[in-house]
XYZ file of C-alpha atoms in Angstrom:
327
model
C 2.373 230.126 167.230
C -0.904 232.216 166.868
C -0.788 235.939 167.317
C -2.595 235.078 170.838
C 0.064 233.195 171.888
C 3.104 235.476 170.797
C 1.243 238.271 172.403
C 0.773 236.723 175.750
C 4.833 236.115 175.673
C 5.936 239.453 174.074
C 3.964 241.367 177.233
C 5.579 238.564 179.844
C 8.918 239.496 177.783
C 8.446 243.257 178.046
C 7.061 244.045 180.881
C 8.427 247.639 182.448
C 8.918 246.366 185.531
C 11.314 243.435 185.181
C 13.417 245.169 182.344
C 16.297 242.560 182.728
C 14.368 239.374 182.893
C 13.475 237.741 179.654
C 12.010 234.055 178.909
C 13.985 231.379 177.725
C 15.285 231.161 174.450
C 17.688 230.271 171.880
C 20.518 232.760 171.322
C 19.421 233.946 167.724
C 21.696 236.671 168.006
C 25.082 234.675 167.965
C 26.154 233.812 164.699
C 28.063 231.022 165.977
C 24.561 229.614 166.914
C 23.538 229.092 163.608
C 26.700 227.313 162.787
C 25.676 224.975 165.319
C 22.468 224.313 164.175
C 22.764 223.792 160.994
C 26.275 221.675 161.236
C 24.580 218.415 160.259
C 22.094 219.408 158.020
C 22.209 218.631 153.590
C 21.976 220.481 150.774
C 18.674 218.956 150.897
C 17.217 219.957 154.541
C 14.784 222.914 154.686
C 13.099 224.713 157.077
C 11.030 227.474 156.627
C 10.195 229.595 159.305
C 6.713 230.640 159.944
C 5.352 227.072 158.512
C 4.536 229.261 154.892
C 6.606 230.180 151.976
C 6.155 231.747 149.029
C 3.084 229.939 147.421
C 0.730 231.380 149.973
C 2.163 234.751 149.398
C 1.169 235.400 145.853
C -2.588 236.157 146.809
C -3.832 236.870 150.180
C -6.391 238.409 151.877
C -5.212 240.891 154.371
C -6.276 243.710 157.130
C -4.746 246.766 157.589
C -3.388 247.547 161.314
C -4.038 250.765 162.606
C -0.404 252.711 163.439
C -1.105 255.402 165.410
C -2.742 253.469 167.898
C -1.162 249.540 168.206
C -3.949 248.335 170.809
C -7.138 249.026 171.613
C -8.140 250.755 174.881
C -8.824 247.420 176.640
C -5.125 245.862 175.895
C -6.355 243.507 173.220
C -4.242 243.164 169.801
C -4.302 245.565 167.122
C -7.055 246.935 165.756
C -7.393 246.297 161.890
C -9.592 247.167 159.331
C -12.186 245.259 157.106
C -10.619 242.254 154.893
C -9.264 243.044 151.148
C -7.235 241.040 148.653
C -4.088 241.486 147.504
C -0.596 240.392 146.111
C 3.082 239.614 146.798
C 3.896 241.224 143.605
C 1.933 245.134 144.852
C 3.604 244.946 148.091
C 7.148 244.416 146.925
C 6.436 246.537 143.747
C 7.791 244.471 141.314
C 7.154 242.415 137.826
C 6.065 238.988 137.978
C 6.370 237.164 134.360
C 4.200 234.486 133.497
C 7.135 232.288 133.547
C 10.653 231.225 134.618
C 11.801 231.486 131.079
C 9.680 234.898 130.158
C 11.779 235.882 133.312
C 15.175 234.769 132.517
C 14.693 235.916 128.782
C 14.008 239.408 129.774
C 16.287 239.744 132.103
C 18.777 238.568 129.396
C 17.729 241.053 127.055
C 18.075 243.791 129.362
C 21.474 242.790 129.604
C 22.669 242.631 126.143
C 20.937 246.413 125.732
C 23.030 246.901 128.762
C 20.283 248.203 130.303
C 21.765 249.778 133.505
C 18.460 249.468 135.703
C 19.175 247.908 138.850
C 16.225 245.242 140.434
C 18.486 242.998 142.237
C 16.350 241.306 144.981
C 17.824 240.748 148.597
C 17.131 237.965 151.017
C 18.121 238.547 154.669
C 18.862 235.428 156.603
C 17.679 233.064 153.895
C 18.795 229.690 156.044
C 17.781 226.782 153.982
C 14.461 228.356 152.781
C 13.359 227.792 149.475
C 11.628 231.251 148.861
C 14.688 232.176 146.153
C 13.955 228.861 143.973
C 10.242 230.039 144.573
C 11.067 233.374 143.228
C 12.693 232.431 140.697
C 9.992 229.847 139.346
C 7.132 232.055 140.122
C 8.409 234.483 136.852
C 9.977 237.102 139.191
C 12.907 238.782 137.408
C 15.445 239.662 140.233
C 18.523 238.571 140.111
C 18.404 236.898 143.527
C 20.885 237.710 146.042
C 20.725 234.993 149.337
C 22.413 236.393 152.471
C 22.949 234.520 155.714
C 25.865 234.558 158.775
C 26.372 230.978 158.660
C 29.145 229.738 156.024
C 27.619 226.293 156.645
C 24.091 226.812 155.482
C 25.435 228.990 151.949
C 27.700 226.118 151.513
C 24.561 223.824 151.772
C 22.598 226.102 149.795
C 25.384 226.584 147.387
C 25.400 222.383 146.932
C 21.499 222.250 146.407
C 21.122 224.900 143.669
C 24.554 224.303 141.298
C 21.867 224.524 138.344
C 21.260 228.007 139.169
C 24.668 228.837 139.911
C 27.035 227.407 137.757
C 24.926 225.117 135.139
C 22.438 227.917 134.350
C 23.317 229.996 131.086
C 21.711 232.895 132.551
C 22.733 233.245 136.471
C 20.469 235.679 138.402
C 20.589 233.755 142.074
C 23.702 234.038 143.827
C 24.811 233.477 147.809
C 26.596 235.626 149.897
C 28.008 234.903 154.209
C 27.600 238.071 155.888
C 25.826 239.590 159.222
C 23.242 242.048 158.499
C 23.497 243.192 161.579
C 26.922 244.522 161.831
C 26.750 246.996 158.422
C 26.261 244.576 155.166
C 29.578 245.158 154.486
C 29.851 243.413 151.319
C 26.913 245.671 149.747
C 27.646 248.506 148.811
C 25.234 251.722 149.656
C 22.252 251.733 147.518
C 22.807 248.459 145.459
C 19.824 246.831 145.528
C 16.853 248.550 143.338
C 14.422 245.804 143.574
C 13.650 245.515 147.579
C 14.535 243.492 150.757
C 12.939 240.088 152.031
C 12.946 238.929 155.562
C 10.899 235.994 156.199
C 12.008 235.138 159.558
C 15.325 236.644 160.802
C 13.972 239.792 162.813
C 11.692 238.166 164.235
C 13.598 235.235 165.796
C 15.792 237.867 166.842
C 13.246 239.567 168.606
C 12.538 236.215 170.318
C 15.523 236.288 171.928
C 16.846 239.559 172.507
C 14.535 240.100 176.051
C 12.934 243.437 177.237
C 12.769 246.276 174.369
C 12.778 248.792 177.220
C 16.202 247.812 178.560
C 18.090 248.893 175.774
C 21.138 250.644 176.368
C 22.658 253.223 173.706
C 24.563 255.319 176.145
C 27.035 252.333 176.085
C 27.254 252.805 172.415
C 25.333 248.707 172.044
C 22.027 248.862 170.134
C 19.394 246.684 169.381
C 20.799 244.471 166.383
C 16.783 244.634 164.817
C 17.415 248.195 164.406
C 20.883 247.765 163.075
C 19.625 245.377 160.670
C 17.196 248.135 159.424
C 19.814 250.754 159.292
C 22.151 248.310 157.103
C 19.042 248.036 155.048
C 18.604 251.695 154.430
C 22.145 251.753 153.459
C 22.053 248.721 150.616
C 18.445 249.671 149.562
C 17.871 252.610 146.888
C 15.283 255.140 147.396
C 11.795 254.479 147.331
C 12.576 251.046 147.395
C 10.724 248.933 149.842
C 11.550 246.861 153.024
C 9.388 243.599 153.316
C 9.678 241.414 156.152
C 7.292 239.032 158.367
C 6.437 238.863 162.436
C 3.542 237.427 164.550
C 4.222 239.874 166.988
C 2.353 243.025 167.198
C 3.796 246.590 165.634
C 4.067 248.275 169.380
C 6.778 245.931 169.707
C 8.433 245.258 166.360
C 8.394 249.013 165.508
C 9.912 249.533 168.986
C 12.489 247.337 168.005
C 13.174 248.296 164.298
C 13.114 252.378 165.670
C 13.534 252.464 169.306
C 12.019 254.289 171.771
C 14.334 257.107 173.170
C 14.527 260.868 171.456
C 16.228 259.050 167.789
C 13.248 257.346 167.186
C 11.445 259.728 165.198
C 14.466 260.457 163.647
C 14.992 257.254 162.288
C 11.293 256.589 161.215
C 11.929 259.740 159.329
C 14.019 257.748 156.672
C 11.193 255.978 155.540
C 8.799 257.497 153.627
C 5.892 254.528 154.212
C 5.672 252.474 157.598
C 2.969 250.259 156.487
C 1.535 247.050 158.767
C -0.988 244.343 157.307
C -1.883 241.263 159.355
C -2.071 238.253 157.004
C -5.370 236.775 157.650
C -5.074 232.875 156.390
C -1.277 232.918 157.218
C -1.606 234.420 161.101
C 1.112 236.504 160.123
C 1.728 239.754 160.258
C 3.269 241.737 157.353
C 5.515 244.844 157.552
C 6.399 247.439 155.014
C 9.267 249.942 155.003
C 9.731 252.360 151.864
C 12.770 254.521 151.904
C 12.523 257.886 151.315
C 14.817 260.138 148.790
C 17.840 262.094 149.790
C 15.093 265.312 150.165
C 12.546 263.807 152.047
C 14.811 262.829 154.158
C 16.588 266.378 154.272
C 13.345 267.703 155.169
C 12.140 265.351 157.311
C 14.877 265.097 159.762
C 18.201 266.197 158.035
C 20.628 264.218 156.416
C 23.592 263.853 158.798
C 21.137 261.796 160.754
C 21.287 259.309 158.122
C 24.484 258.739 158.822
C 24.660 258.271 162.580
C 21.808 255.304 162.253
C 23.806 253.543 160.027
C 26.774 253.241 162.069
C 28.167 250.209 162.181
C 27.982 248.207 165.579
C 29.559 245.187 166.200
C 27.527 241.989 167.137
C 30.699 241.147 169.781
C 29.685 244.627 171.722
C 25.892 243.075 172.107
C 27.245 240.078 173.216
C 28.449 241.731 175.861
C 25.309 243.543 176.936
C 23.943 240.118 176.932
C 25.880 238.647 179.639
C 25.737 241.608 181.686
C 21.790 241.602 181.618
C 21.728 237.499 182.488
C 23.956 238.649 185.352
């Protein structure tokens, strides 16, 4: 889908004046969904969503998108600036090695000095991508850790890479079931020191979850694309980025990620870089989230704030919202 196209649907989708009616789509939102769809799928089976995966991340050429103002005066997308070049590696701020092994060895030494530094990689919603086997042959150090809600697609995944699991003298990819958007609750806070990957789970989600202007927090139900970057802030140590991809344009996926009632500011507060790219030979955009230290935070918006964003809100209470908007 071009960034044409998903525009066109994302201002059908959110118009203000039909707040409750939203174009047909798959319930991303419902882990038992995923279940479904991957029930007769093999260890083999991959899809990667977006059509690109690691390969054409390494080196792209790229144009930054203007925040402060998400379209230009006549409605159009975006506006950007001229084309540069860059890398996967300066956007997630981390080592590449020239190899697998350079990788593996290092991070092997490290661990005999018991060296206590902490560069565990994430992977939100991995599915049955391949982007942690890319990682891991591209010379990135990690280790790797592979998230998803379905038990049946970590199962599969488990199957398909036993070498890295169990045959591998040193292990640095493992799998994990869990729902990012109800809390991460098998990280715990500030665990991961080398940064977060999404490659395609927030923005299916915001595929399906309709109109961004009919959320309703007064219920206490919100927007499981903002919980999802609330869990993050909890698992991710400062300064630490937040990577993750979307075709659709930052006046809706910032909407989404931060809201749009009197919190928002608040929560953009926690992050002390909200950076946007659009990927130029991928038709992708990319999206950036650093998060800030305990006193930029304290300054910028206080920290018991912090703690209300990450509250933990269960996917069963949006659910609910869901059928009442469909009726």
């Amino acid at each position: 889908m071009s960034f044409v196209t998903r525009n066109f649907f994302d201002k059908i989708q959110n118009s203000t004046t039909f707040t409750r009616w939203r174009l047909p789509s798959p319930p991303y939102y419902d882990p038992t969904y995923w279940d479904r769809v991957y029930k007769d799928f093999t260890p083999d089976d991959c899809i990667e969503w977006g059509g690109f995966d690691l390969n054409e991340l390494l080196n792209f050429r790229y144009e930054r998108v203007a925040l402060e103002e998400h379209r230009d005066s006549d409605g159009g997308p975006p506006r950007t600036d001229r084309a540069q070049e860059s890398t996967f590696t300066q956007w997630m701020d981390i080592r590449q090695h020239s190899s697998p092994e350079e990788a593996s060895q290092s991070y092997l030494e490290r661990r005999r000095k018991n060296d206590k530094r902490n560069d565990t990689i994430l992977l939100l919603g991995c599915g049955n991508s391949k982007l942690g086997e890319q990682l891991l042959v591209q010379g990135f150090q990690g280790p790797f850790l592979q998230l998803d809600v379905s038990s049946k697609v970590i199962q599969c995944m488990t199957q398909r890479y036993e070498k890295y699991i169990k045959q591998a003298s040193v292990k640095r990819m493992e799998f994990i079931v869990d729902d990012a958007a109800t809390g991460l609750t098998s990280l715990e806070p500030e665990s991961v020191g080398g940064g977060v990957i999404d490659k395609g789970l927030l923005d299916a989600l915001h595929c399906s979850l309709g109109n961004i202007h009919a959320d309703d927090t007064s219920k206490g139900v919100d927007d499981p694309i903002r919980n999802i970057v609330a869990s993050v802030h909890r698992v991710l140590q400062p300064s630490r980025p937040f990577v993750f991809f979307s075709r659709s344009s930052p006046e809706y996926m910032l909407c989404r990620a931060f809201g749009n009632g009197s919190d928002s500011r608040e929560r953009r507060r926690l992050w002390t870089d909200i950076s946007v790219i659009k990927l130029i030979d991928l038709n992708v955009m990319l999206y950036r989230f650093v998060k800030a230290d305990d006193n930029h935070a304290d300054i910028q918006g206080g920290s018991d704030f912090s703690d209300r964003v990450n509250a933990r809100v269960t996917t069963r209470g949006f659910r609910t919202k869901n059928k009442q908007r469909k009726r």
